[in-house]
mmCIF file of C-alpha atoms in Angstrom:
data_model
loop_
_atom_site.group_PDB
_atom_site.id
_atom_site.type_symbol
_atom_site.label_atom_id
_atom_site.label_comp_id
_atom_site.label_asym_id
_atom_site.label_seq_id
_atom_site.Cartn_x
_atom_site.Cartn_y
_atom_site.Cartn_z
ATOM 1 C CA MET A 1 30.288 31.539 -42.399
ATOM 2 C CA ALA A 2 27.338 34.028 -41.963
ATOM 3 C CA ARG A 3 25.500 35.384 -38.968
ATOM 4 C CA PHE A 4 22.160 36.034 -37.880
ATOM 5 C CA THR A 5 21.141 38.151 -35.123
ATOM 6 C CA LEU A 6 18.075 39.463 -33.080
ATOM 7 C CA PRO A 7 17.241 40.655 -29.902
ATOM 8 C CA ARG A 8 17.530 37.560 -27.276
ATOM 9 C CA ASP A 9 13.601 38.587 -26.232
ATOM 10 C CA LEU A 10 11.005 39.970 -28.172
ATOM 11 C CA TYR A 11 7.942 40.457 -26.261
ATOM 12 C CA HIS A 12 4.799 41.391 -28.864
ATOM 13 C CA GLY A 13 0.960 41.746 -28.810
ATOM 14 C CA LYS A 14 -0.890 44.154 -26.855
ATOM 15 C CA GLY A 15 -0.153 45.082 -23.841
ATOM 16 C CA SER A 16 3.424 43.713 -23.921
ATOM 17 C CA LEU A 17 4.850 46.839 -22.293
ATOM 18 C CA GLU A 18 4.552 45.345 -19.168
ATOM 19 C CA ALA A 19 7.251 43.263 -19.885
ATOM 20 C CA LEU A 20 9.294 45.977 -18.247
ATOM 21 C CA LYS A 21 7.846 45.065 -14.855
ATOM 22 C CA SER A 22 10.201 41.746 -15.120
ATOM 23 C CA PHE A 23 13.498 43.233 -15.887
ATOM 24 C CA SER A 24 16.158 43.050 -13.067
ATOM 25 C CA GLY A 25 18.586 46.115 -12.505
ATOM 26 C CA LYS A 26 19.290 49.068 -10.523
ATOM 27 C CA LYS A 27 18.999 51.769 -12.651
ATOM 28 C CA ALA A 28 16.977 52.698 -15.882
ATOM 29 C CA ILE A 29 17.249 55.435 -18.479
ATOM 30 C CA ILE A 30 14.537 56.039 -20.631
ATOM 31 C CA CYS A 31 15.366 57.814 -23.845
ATOM 32 C CA VAL A 32 11.790 59.596 -25.664
ATOM 33 C CA GLY A 33 11.425 61.859 -28.145
ATOM 34 C CA GLY A 34 8.926 64.968 -29.083
ATOM 35 C CA GLY A 35 6.143 64.138 -26.256
ATOM 36 C CA SER A 36 4.177 61.575 -27.707
ATOM 37 C CA MET A 37 4.797 58.433 -25.245
ATOM 38 C CA LYS A 38 4.214 61.644 -22.256
ATOM 39 C CA LYS A 39 1.194 62.686 -24.190
ATOM 40 C CA PHE A 40 -0.775 58.992 -24.569
ATOM 41 C CA GLY A 41 0.352 57.778 -21.225
ATOM 42 C CA PHE A 42 3.115 54.958 -22.118
ATOM 43 C CA LEU A 43 6.092 57.134 -20.782
ATOM 44 C CA ASP A 44 4.512 57.056 -17.255
ATOM 45 C CA ARG A 45 3.530 53.538 -17.215
ATOM 46 C CA ALA A 46 7.286 52.891 -18.826
ATOM 47 C CA VAL A 47 8.317 54.376 -15.451
ATOM 48 C CA SER A 48 5.537 52.582 -13.457
ATOM 49 C CA TYR A 49 6.745 49.102 -14.310
ATOM 50 C CA LEU A 50 10.247 49.796 -13.770
ATOM 51 C CA LYS A 51 9.883 51.244 -10.656
ATOM 52 C CA GLU A 52 7.919 47.937 -9.798
ATOM 53 C CA ALA A 53 10.408 46.007 -10.553
ATOM 54 C CA GLY A 54 12.649 47.920 -8.182
ATOM 55 C CA MET A 55 14.723 50.338 -10.332
ATOM 56 C CA LYS A 56 15.278 53.999 -10.313
ATOM 57 C CA VAL A 57 14.794 55.678 -13.147
ATOM 58 C CA GLU A 58 15.471 58.747 -15.027
ATOM 59 C CA LEU A 59 14.745 60.526 -18.194
ATOM 60 C CA PHE A 60 16.421 61.836 -21.201
ATOM 61 C CA GLU A 61 13.867 63.643 -23.195
ATOM 62 C CA GLY A 62 13.584 65.740 -26.101
ATOM 63 C CA ILE A 63 15.128 63.435 -28.647
ATOM 64 C CA GLU A 64 14.621 65.342 -32.547
ATOM 65 C CA PRO A 65 13.814 63.581 -35.284
ATOM 66 C CA ASP A 66 16.708 62.412 -37.026
ATOM 67 C CA PRO A 67 19.081 63.106 -34.431
ATOM 68 C CA SER A 68 22.146 64.891 -34.718
ATOM 69 C CA VAL A 69 25.682 64.160 -33.090
ATOM 70 C CA GLU A 70 25.092 66.974 -30.806
ATOM 71 C CA THR A 71 22.162 65.092 -29.036
ATOM 72 C CA VAL A 72 23.911 61.620 -29.002
ATOM 73 C CA MET A 73 26.740 63.255 -27.196
ATOM 74 C CA LYS A 74 24.654 65.012 -24.410
ATOM 75 C CA GLY A 75 22.469 61.810 -23.946
ATOM 76 C CA ALA A 76 25.608 59.708 -23.404
ATOM 77 C CA ASP A 77 27.203 62.637 -20.674
ATOM 78 C CA ALA A 78 23.384 61.796 -18.680
ATOM 79 C CA MET A 79 24.250 58.485 -18.924
ATOM 80 C CA LEU A 80 27.445 58.879 -17.872
ATOM 81 C CA LYS A 81 26.307 60.923 -14.419
ATOM 82 C CA PHE A 82 23.609 58.335 -13.715
ATOM 83 C CA LYS A 83 25.199 55.244 -14.584
ATOM 84 C CA PRO A 84 22.258 53.137 -15.703
ATOM 85 C CA ASP A 85 22.431 49.117 -16.206
ATOM 86 C CA TRP A 86 19.529 49.203 -18.196
ATOM 87 C CA ILE A 87 19.027 52.051 -21.324
ATOM 88 C CA ILE A 88 15.073 51.611 -22.412
ATOM 89 C CA ALA A 89 14.690 53.609 -25.697
ATOM 90 C CA MET A 90 11.049 54.255 -26.273
ATOM 91 C CA GLY A 91 9.516 55.870 -29.194
ATOM 92 C CA GLY A 92 9.980 56.209 -33.129
ATOM 93 C CA GLY A 93 13.114 55.185 -35.402
ATOM 94 C CA SER A 94 14.779 58.682 -33.715
ATOM 95 C CA PRO A 95 15.032 58.163 -30.020
ATOM 96 C CA ILE A 96 16.066 54.524 -30.785
ATOM 97 C CA ASP A 97 18.663 55.089 -32.917
ATOM 98 C CA ALA A 98 19.936 57.835 -30.988
ATOM 99 C CA ALA A 99 20.108 55.661 -27.612
ATOM 100 C CA LYS A 100 22.020 52.930 -29.269
ATOM 101 C CA ALA A 101 24.346 55.680 -30.182
ATOM 102 C CA MET A 102 24.374 57.098 -26.504
ATOM 103 C CA TRP A 103 24.997 53.722 -25.690
ATOM 104 C CA ILE A 104 28.197 53.359 -27.371
ATOM 105 C CA LYS A 105 29.802 56.248 -26.112
ATOM 106 C CA TYR A 106 28.332 55.326 -22.469
ATOM 107 C CA GLU A 107 30.501 52.462 -22.576
ATOM 108 C CA TYR A 108 33.510 53.960 -24.331
ATOM 109 C CA PRO A 109 33.797 57.369 -23.348
ATOM 110 C CA HIS A 110 36.743 58.234 -25.474
ATOM 111 C CA ILE A 111 35.220 56.811 -29.033
ATOM 112 C CA THR A 112 34.937 59.446 -31.559
ATOM 113 C CA PHE A 113 31.807 59.681 -33.491
ATOM 114 C CA GLU A 114 34.189 58.733 -36.845
ATOM 115 C CA GLU A 115 35.432 56.001 -34.898
ATOM 116 C CA MET A 116 32.029 54.717 -34.004
ATOM 117 C CA CYS A 117 30.723 54.743 -37.812
ATOM 118 C CA LYS A 118 33.560 52.572 -38.994
ATOM 119 C CA VAL A 119 31.285 49.620 -40.341
ATOM 120 C CA PHE A 120 31.037 46.356 -37.751
ATOM 121 C CA GLY A 121 34.096 48.101 -36.032
ATOM 122 C CA ILE A 122 32.473 48.757 -32.253
ATOM 123 C CA PRO A 123 34.159 47.222 -29.333
ATOM 124 C CA ALA A 124 31.944 44.907 -26.998
ATOM 125 C CA LEU A 125 29.250 46.663 -25.468
ATOM 126 C CA ARG A 126 27.071 45.280 -22.270
ATOM 127 C CA LYS A 127 30.059 46.042 -19.702
ATOM 128 C CA LYS A 128 27.862 48.453 -18.255
ATOM 129 C CA ALA A 129 24.334 48.578 -19.422
ATOM 130 C CA ARG A 130 21.865 45.828 -21.465
ATOM 131 C CA PHE A 131 19.695 47.705 -24.060
ATOM 132 C CA CYS A 132 15.537 47.921 -24.663
ATOM 133 C CA ALA A 133 14.081 49.277 -27.584
ATOM 134 C CA ILE A 134 9.992 49.831 -27.332
ATOM 135 C CA SER A 135 8.582 50.634 -30.937
ATOM 136 C CA SER A 136 6.038 53.067 -31.019
ATOM 137 C CA THR A 137 6.042 53.494 -35.121
ATOM 138 C CA SER A 138 5.605 50.922 -37.882
ATOM 139 C CA GLY A 139 8.989 51.175 -40.112
ATOM 140 C CA THR A 140 12.287 51.452 -38.942
ATOM 141 C CA ALA A 141 12.440 48.290 -36.912
ATOM 142 C CA THR A 142 15.379 49.549 -35.035
ATOM 143 C CA GLU A 143 13.938 47.807 -32.446
ATOM 144 C CA VAL A 144 15.492 44.616 -33.748
ATOM 145 C CA THR A 145 18.497 45.933 -35.465
ATOM 146 C CA ALA A 146 22.189 46.452 -35.823
ATOM 147 C CA PHE A 147 22.296 49.932 -37.163
ATOM 148 C CA SER A 148 21.447 53.585 -35.868
ATOM 149 C CA ILE A 149 21.281 56.551 -38.420
ATOM 150 C CA ILE A 150 22.546 59.635 -36.607
ATOM 151 C CA THR A 151 22.650 63.046 -38.384
ATOM 152 C CA ASP A 152 25.883 65.563 -38.710
ATOM 153 C CA TYR A 153 23.854 68.602 -39.837
ATOM 154 C CA LYS A 154 27.254 70.571 -40.582
ATOM 155 C CA LYS A 155 28.127 68.197 -43.152
ATOM 156 C CA GLY A 156 24.337 67.506 -44.291
ATOM 157 C CA ILE A 157 24.901 63.948 -44.121
ATOM 158 C CA LYS A 158 23.352 60.915 -42.530
ATOM 159 C CA TYR A 159 25.567 58.486 -41.047
ATOM 160 C CA PRO A 160 24.374 54.427 -40.379
ATOM 161 C CA ILE A 161 26.182 53.231 -37.824
ATOM 162 C CA ALA A 162 26.266 49.172 -38.313
ATOM 163 C CA ASP A 163 27.326 46.870 -35.777
ATOM 164 C CA PHE A 164 25.474 43.445 -34.386
ATOM 165 C CA GLU A 165 26.738 44.943 -30.541
ATOM 166 C CA ILE A 166 24.017 47.501 -31.013
ATOM 167 C CA THR A 167 21.408 44.568 -31.937
ATOM 168 C CA PRO A 168 19.078 45.194 -28.706
ATOM 169 C CA ASP A 169 18.762 43.070 -25.980
ATOM 170 C CA VAL A 170 15.252 43.180 -25.782
ATOM 171 C CA ALA A 171 12.632 44.601 -28.140
ATOM 172 C CA ILE A 172 8.943 45.264 -27.374
ATOM 173 C CA VAL A 173 6.520 45.481 -30.346
ATOM 174 C CA ASP A 174 3.166 46.646 -28.776
ATOM 175 C CA PRO A 175 0.464 47.461 -31.525
ATOM 176 C CA ASP A 176 -0.990 49.890 -28.619
ATOM 177 C CA LEU A 177 2.024 52.282 -28.882
ATOM 178 C CA ALA A 178 1.332 52.226 -32.599
ATOM 179 C CA GLU A 179 -1.959 53.166 -32.791
ATOM 180 C CA THR A 180 -1.222 56.768 -31.710
ATOM 181 C CA MET A 181 0.717 57.486 -35.163
ATOM 182 C CA PRO A 182 -0.399 60.388 -37.077
ATOM 183 C CA GLN A 183 -1.501 59.785 -40.725
ATOM 184 C CA LYS A 184 1.142 60.862 -42.761
ATOM 185 C CA LEU A 185 3.710 58.614 -40.160
ATOM 186 C CA VAL A 186 1.794 56.122 -41.127
ATOM 187 C CA ALA A 187 2.374 56.512 -44.756
ATOM 188 C CA HIS A 188 6.622 57.180 -44.439
ATOM 189 C CA THR A 189 6.836 54.215 -41.873
ATOM 190 C CA GLY A 190 5.226 51.968 -43.918
ATOM 191 C CA MET A 191 7.129 52.623 -47.171
ATOM 192 C CA ASP A 192 10.552 52.242 -44.964
ATOM 193 C CA ALA A 193 9.470 49.097 -44.602
ATOM 194 C CA ILE A 194 8.313 47.693 -47.818
ATOM 195 C CA THR A 195 11.531 49.328 -48.975
ATOM 196 C CA HIS A 196 13.496 47.131 -46.007
ATOM 197 C CA ALA A 197 12.116 44.225 -47.209
ATOM 198 C CA ILE A 198 12.405 44.585 -50.813
ATOM 199 C CA GLU A 199 16.058 45.410 -50.484
ATOM 200 C CA ALA A 200 16.647 42.874 -47.732
ATOM 201 C CA TYR A 201 15.304 40.171 -50.511
ATOM 202 C CA VAL A 202 17.910 40.985 -53.351
ATOM 203 C CA SER A 203 20.610 42.183 -51.346
ATOM 204 C CA THR A 204 23.764 39.946 -51.874
ATOM 205 C CA ALA A 205 24.038 39.082 -48.215
ATOM 206 C CA HIS A 206 20.751 37.734 -48.697
ATOM 207 C CA CYS A 207 20.539 33.811 -47.298
ATOM 208 C CA ASP A 208 17.888 31.187 -46.240
ATOM 209 C CA TYR A 209 16.930 32.782 -42.836
ATOM 210 C CA THR A 210 16.094 36.232 -44.028
ATOM 211 C CA ASP A 211 14.394 35.183 -47.377
ATOM 212 C CA PRO A 212 11.058 34.215 -45.670
ATOM 213 C CA LEU A 213 10.961 36.527 -43.050
ATOM 214 C CA ALA A 214 11.381 39.785 -46.191
ATOM 215 C CA LEU A 215 8.830 38.160 -48.591
ATOM 216 C CA HIS A 216 6.282 37.905 -45.679
ATOM 217 C CA ALA A 217 6.917 41.303 -44.622
ATOM 218 C CA VAL A 218 6.507 42.478 -48.445
ATOM 219 C CA LYS A 219 3.177 40.314 -48.401
ATOM 220 C CA MET A 220 1.747 41.664 -45.102
ATOM 221 C CA ILE A 221 2.807 45.659 -46.384
ATOM 222 C CA LYS A 222 1.226 44.783 -49.596
ATOM 223 C CA ASN A 223 -2.497 43.812 -47.892
ATOM 224 C CA ASP A 224 -2.493 46.239 -44.541
ATOM 225 C CA LEU A 225 -0.580 49.482 -45.295
ATOM 226 C CA VAL A 226 -3.150 51.496 -46.996
ATOM 227 C CA ALA A 227 -5.686 50.338 -45.136
ATOM 228 C CA SER A 228 -3.999 51.140 -41.660
ATOM 229 C CA TYR A 229 -3.373 54.821 -43.345
ATOM 230 C CA ASN A 230 -6.886 54.988 -43.857
ATOM 231 C CA GLY A 231 -7.729 54.034 -39.995
ATOM 232 C CA ASP A 232 -8.182 50.325 -39.885
ATOM 233 C CA THR A 233 -6.732 49.485 -36.358
ATOM 234 C CA VAL A 234 -6.471 46.098 -36.959
ATOM 235 C CA LYS A 235 -4.543 46.429 -40.225
ATOM 236 C CA ARG A 236 -2.202 49.026 -38.162
ATOM 237 C CA ASP A 237 -2.073 46.458 -35.208
ATOM 238 C CA SER A 238 -0.805 43.839 -38.273
ATOM 239 C CA MET A 239 1.788 46.317 -40.008
ATOM 240 C CA HIS A 240 3.209 46.882 -36.599
ATOM 241 C CA ASN A 241 4.542 43.240 -36.923
ATOM 242 C CA ALA A 242 4.987 43.354 -40.435
ATOM 243 C CA GLN A 243 7.893 46.014 -40.233
ATOM 244 C CA CYS A 244 9.471 44.216 -37.273
ATOM 245 C CA LEU A 245 10.026 41.282 -39.919
ATOM 246 C CA ALA A 246 11.333 43.313 -42.230
ATOM 247 C CA GLY A 247 13.500 44.827 -39.695
ATOM 248 C CA MET A 248 14.425 41.323 -38.772
ATOM 249 C CA ALA A 249 15.191 40.713 -42.487
ATOM 250 C CA PHE A 250 17.430 43.439 -43.299
ATOM 251 C CA SER A 251 19.004 43.542 -40.092
ATOM 252 C CA ASN A 252 21.016 40.397 -41.032
ATOM 253 C CA ALA A 253 20.994 40.542 -45.162
ATOM 254 C CA LEU A 254 21.723 44.450 -45.112
ATOM 255 C CA LEU A 255 20.284 46.973 -47.901
ATOM 256 C CA GLY A 256 21.231 48.758 -50.823
ATOM 257 C CA ILE A 257 21.073 51.851 -52.670
ATOM 258 C CA VAL A 258 17.931 53.220 -52.124
ATOM 259 C CA HIS A 259 19.057 53.487 -48.406
ATOM 260 C CA SER A 260 21.999 55.112 -49.618
ATOM 261 C CA MET A 261 20.845 57.771 -51.571
ATOM 262 C CA ALA A 262 18.241 58.200 -48.851
ATOM 263 C CA HIS A 263 20.573 58.956 -46.341
ATOM 264 C CA LYS A 264 22.641 61.510 -48.640
ATOM 265 C CA THR A 265 20.026 63.335 -49.454
ATOM 266 C CA GLY A 266 17.794 63.487 -46.342
ATOM 267 C CA ALA A 267 19.355 66.430 -44.767
ATOM 268 C CA ALA A 268 21.338 68.156 -47.932
ATOM 269 C CA PHE A 269 18.783 70.874 -48.731
ATOM 270 C CA ASP A 270 17.903 71.779 -44.967
ATOM 271 C CA GLU A 271 18.924 75.094 -45.753
ATOM 272 C CA TYR A 272 16.081 75.301 -48.672
ATOM 273 C CA GLY A 273 13.345 74.888 -46.216
ATOM 274 C CA ALA A 274 12.928 70.787 -45.600
ATOM 275 C CA HIS A 275 14.194 67.987 -44.776
ATOM 276 C CA ILE A 276 13.648 64.917 -47.010
ATOM 277 C CA ILE A 277 11.760 62.494 -44.644
ATOM 278 C CA HIS A 278 13.641 59.262 -44.765
ATOM 279 C CA GLY A 279 10.308 57.194 -45.363
ATOM 280 C CA ALA A 280 9.352 59.310 -48.390
ATOM 281 C CA ALA A 281 12.614 59.225 -49.685
ATOM 282 C CA ASN A 282 12.812 55.463 -49.891
ATOM 283 C CA ALA A 283 9.078 55.448 -51.577
ATOM 284 C CA MET A 284 10.200 57.852 -54.110
ATOM 285 C CA TYR A 285 13.787 56.433 -55.363
ATOM 286 C CA LEU A 286 12.664 52.649 -54.705
ATOM 287 C CA PRO A 287 10.956 52.142 -58.060
ATOM 288 C CA LYS A 288 13.639 54.076 -59.844
ATOM 289 C CA VAL A 289 16.055 51.574 -58.245
ATOM 290 C CA ILE A 290 14.248 48.120 -58.747
ATOM 291 C CA LYS A 291 14.514 48.803 -62.779
ATOM 292 C CA PHE A 292 18.630 50.166 -62.406
ATOM 293 C CA ASN A 293 18.773 46.601 -59.919
ATOM 294 C CA ALA A 294 16.879 44.495 -62.483
ATOM 295 C CA GLN A 295 20.152 45.169 -65.463
ATOM 296 C CA ASN A 296 21.574 42.535 -63.260
ATOM 297 C CA PRO A 297 19.857 38.938 -63.808
ATOM 298 C CA GLU A 298 19.834 37.772 -60.626
ATOM 299 C CA ALA A 299 18.445 40.529 -59.031
ATOM 300 C CA LYS A 300 15.667 40.455 -62.240
ATOM 301 C CA LYS A 301 15.091 36.985 -61.015
ATOM 302 C CA ARG A 302 14.457 37.782 -57.278
ATOM 303 C CA TYR A 303 12.317 40.901 -57.815
ATOM 304 C CA GLY A 304 9.899 38.416 -60.253
ATOM 305 C CA GLU A 305 10.299 36.192 -57.389
ATOM 306 C CA ILE A 306 8.457 38.774 -55.129
ATOM 307 C CA ALA A 307 6.077 39.650 -57.649
ATOM 308 C CA ASP A 308 5.148 36.243 -57.827
ATOM 309 C CA PHE A 309 4.454 36.272 -53.973
ATOM 310 C CA ILE A 310 2.478 38.617 -54.264
ATOM 311 C CA ASN A 311 0.511 37.508 -57.085
ATOM 312 C CA LEU A 312 0.985 40.613 -59.068
ATOM 313 C CA GLY A 313 0.897 38.295 -62.459
ATOM 314 C CA GLY A 314 3.408 38.687 -65.604
ATOM 315 C CA LYS A 315 4.702 36.484 -68.356
ATOM 316 C CA ASP A 316 8.210 36.867 -67.696
ATOM 317 C CA ASP A 317 10.443 38.690 -64.979
ATOM 318 C CA ASP A 318 10.619 41.675 -66.932
ATOM 319 C CA GLU A 319 6.921 42.160 -67.163
ATOM 320 C CA LYS A 320 7.184 41.485 -63.233
ATOM 321 C CA VAL A 321 9.249 43.973 -62.766
ATOM 322 C CA GLU A 322 7.329 46.312 -64.250
ATOM 323 C CA LEU A 323 4.286 45.211 -62.213
ATOM 324 C CA LEU A 324 6.085 45.654 -58.961
ATOM 325 C CA ILE A 325 7.165 49.013 -59.838
ATOM 326 C CA ALA A 326 3.445 49.826 -61.020
ATOM 327 C CA MET A 327 2.412 48.461 -57.187
ATOM 328 C CA LEU A 328 4.840 50.676 -55.594
ATOM 329 C CA ARG A 329 3.988 54.160 -57.595
ATOM 330 C CA LYS A 330 0.150 53.262 -56.831
ATOM 331 C CA MET A 331 0.968 52.777 -53.255
ATOM 332 C CA ASN A 332 2.915 56.324 -53.263
ATOM 333 C CA ASP A 333 -0.601 57.736 -54.812
ATOM 334 C CA GLU A 334 -2.736 56.161 -52.407
ATOM 335 C CA LEU A 335 -0.219 57.819 -49.314
ATOM 336 C CA LYS A 336 -0.093 60.581 -50.767
ATOM 337 C CA ILE A 337 3.774 60.570 -51.429
ATOM 338 C CA PRO A 338 4.987 62.310 -54.381
ATOM 339 C CA HIS A 339 7.151 60.330 -57.070
ATOM 340 C CA CYS A 340 10.130 62.729 -57.318
ATOM 341 C CA ILE A 341 12.393 65.406 -55.757
ATOM 342 C CA LYS A 342 10.953 67.796 -57.828
ATOM 343 C CA ASN A 343 7.829 67.387 -56.583
ATOM 344 C CA TYR A 344 8.451 67.102 -53.015
ATOM 345 C CA GLY A 345 6.496 69.948 -51.463
ATOM 346 C CA ALA A 346 5.825 71.373 -47.812
ATOM 347 C CA ASP A 347 5.029 68.773 -45.371
ATOM 348 C CA SER A 348 6.223 66.285 -47.948
ATOM 349 C CA TYR A 349 3.143 66.209 -49.945
ATOM 350 C CA PRO A 350 3.311 66.451 -53.622
ATOM 351 C CA CYS A 351 3.097 69.765 -55.386
ATOM 352 C CA GLU A 352 3.705 71.118 -58.811
ATOM 353 C CA GLN A 353 7.298 72.403 -57.687
ATOM 354 C CA GLY A 354 9.110 71.024 -54.773
ATOM 355 C CA PHE A 355 11.031 72.855 -51.919
ATOM 356 C CA VAL A 356 14.482 71.905 -53.766
ATOM 357 C CA PRO A 357 15.284 74.022 -56.502
ATOM 358 C CA GLU A 358 16.862 72.327 -60.002
ATOM 359 C CA ASN A 359 19.929 74.617 -59.900
ATOM 360 C CA VAL A 360 20.543 73.835 -56.548
ATOM 361 C CA PHE A 361 19.861 69.902 -57.117
ATOM 362 C CA LEU A 362 22.328 69.785 -59.911
ATOM 363 C CA GLU A 363 25.126 72.011 -57.875
ATOM 364 C CA LYS A 364 25.016 69.680 -55.234
ATOM 365 C CA LEU A 365 24.333 66.436 -57.324
ATOM 366 C CA HIS A 366 27.975 65.019 -58.136
ATOM 367 C CA ASP A 367 28.939 65.392 -54.303
ATOM 368 C CA ILE A 368 25.619 63.654 -52.920
ATOM 369 C CA ALA A 369 26.687 60.933 -55.615
ATOM 370 C CA VAL A 370 29.981 60.619 -54.391
ATOM 371 C CA ASN A 371 28.597 60.276 -50.691
ATOM 372 C CA ALA A 372 26.117 57.654 -51.674
ATOM 373 C CA LEU A 373 28.387 55.388 -53.283
ATOM 374 C CA GLY A 374 30.584 55.760 -49.827
ATOM 375 C CA ASP A 375 27.176 54.791 -47.767
ATOM 376 C CA ALA A 376 27.467 51.335 -45.972
ATOM 377 C CA CYS A 377 24.486 50.310 -47.765
ATOM 378 C CA THR A 378 26.211 50.619 -50.836
ATOM 379 C CA GLY A 379 28.042 47.486 -50.545
ATOM 380 C CA SER A 380 24.962 45.154 -50.574
ATOM 381 C CA ASN A 381 23.641 46.424 -53.443
ATOM 382 C CA PRO A 382 22.957 43.776 -56.567
ATOM 383 C CA ARG A 383 24.438 46.100 -58.604
ATOM 384 C CA GLN A 384 27.295 48.445 -58.202
ATOM 385 C CA PRO A 385 27.071 51.985 -59.742
ATOM 386 C CA SER A 386 29.748 54.157 -61.155
ATOM 387 C CA VAL A 387 29.603 57.890 -59.864
ATOM 388 C CA GLU A 388 28.071 58.592 -63.257
ATOM 389 C CA GLU A 389 25.555 56.183 -63.246
ATOM 390 C CA MET A 390 24.614 57.462 -59.654
ATOM 391 C CA GLU A 391 24.299 60.811 -60.938
ATOM 392 C CA LYS A 392 21.919 59.611 -63.691
ATOM 393 C CA LEU A 393 20.106 57.784 -61.068
ATOM 394 C CA LEU A 394 19.658 60.696 -58.888
ATOM 395 C CA LYS A 395 18.499 63.173 -61.677
ATOM 396 C CA CYS A 396 15.823 60.285 -62.651
ATOM 397 C CA CYS A 397 14.583 60.797 -58.764
ATOM 398 C CA TYR A 398 14.748 64.343 -59.100
ATOM 399 C CA TYR A 399 12.679 64.202 -62.416
ATOM 400 C CA ASP A 400 10.589 61.165 -62.118
ATOM 401 C CA THR A 401 12.338 60.055 -65.400
ATOM 402 C CA GLU A 402 12.551 56.315 -66.760
ATOM 403 C CA VAL A 403 15.815 54.820 -66.009
ATOM 404 C CA ASP A 404 17.294 53.199 -68.716
ATOM 405 C CA PHE A 405 20.980 52.621 -68.546
#
């Protein structure tokens, strides 16, 4: 038996933020990030709509990118004091992910972070509050997923929390919010979204319910992402829908080792001056993982199906896989994303020598490989690597060398 779970309500289209007026409750806490929602007036509108619905509203602001365990605990403490019956998470993936984890801790104050990370092991929520997610970026799709990514900076590791309990009750996908994204964020979130769709399609947990969502998302992103990056607001609006479809697919079909590797390298090199941004990591690693996974006959066939659906051509599956990889690498070039860690420079742009020195990468390589294999996303990858293979794959992602194993 399999399960397919999405938010009960998904409000979409321009102006859908107004759905907050229809909410029924007494108290709502709004969790937001660094200020863009306030700057562009969306936070004030959300507060106004909730008050119009008769609720008392409190804010928890300043959730950082790649939110920490400490931020989660602070937010849960604020909820325990305020006692909301609605948690409204607003912004990019970070505030929504953080609020999901806060929600667990609010409902179960004695649960530990380690217990929260037990895959599909969270007790029943909604005893104290319901959850609404309002996305402002077009990539993570956390507004419709059963996942949250929280970073333990002491260990330098991102941990995925995975459980259908944290699938939001309500998602609001209003493209007005996405039109405020800076160009670099459009690139990173868009490549995160296409990674979600491709990994979901070849995942061992894919099914008839997830496949159409994944394929259509890939097609939309191929057609719309670069134009959105270059300022086309119609394509920007379309991308907001595309990333949500990809989220619906992967929340139910799960992911693969592109995400495992991105989770375990993102914060691993913080002491050397930068964080490998999640969407950029996915963009760099996806072509390598496709080549690795294509050694599996079923995965190769399904990559070929993706190539056929988006009309890439190719006389057989081997050629179709190469054309799919070439398309993704071309998108990286057009979006100014490097092809490998070695060339990942300041502010995520390509450069001759990036911020991760070769000797540091090699020193950390074994531990990163072991941690990636233990990541929650690894189990649904179509080809299960050994530690040695994971190390070789990560080396290919560092040097941009060919995957031939």
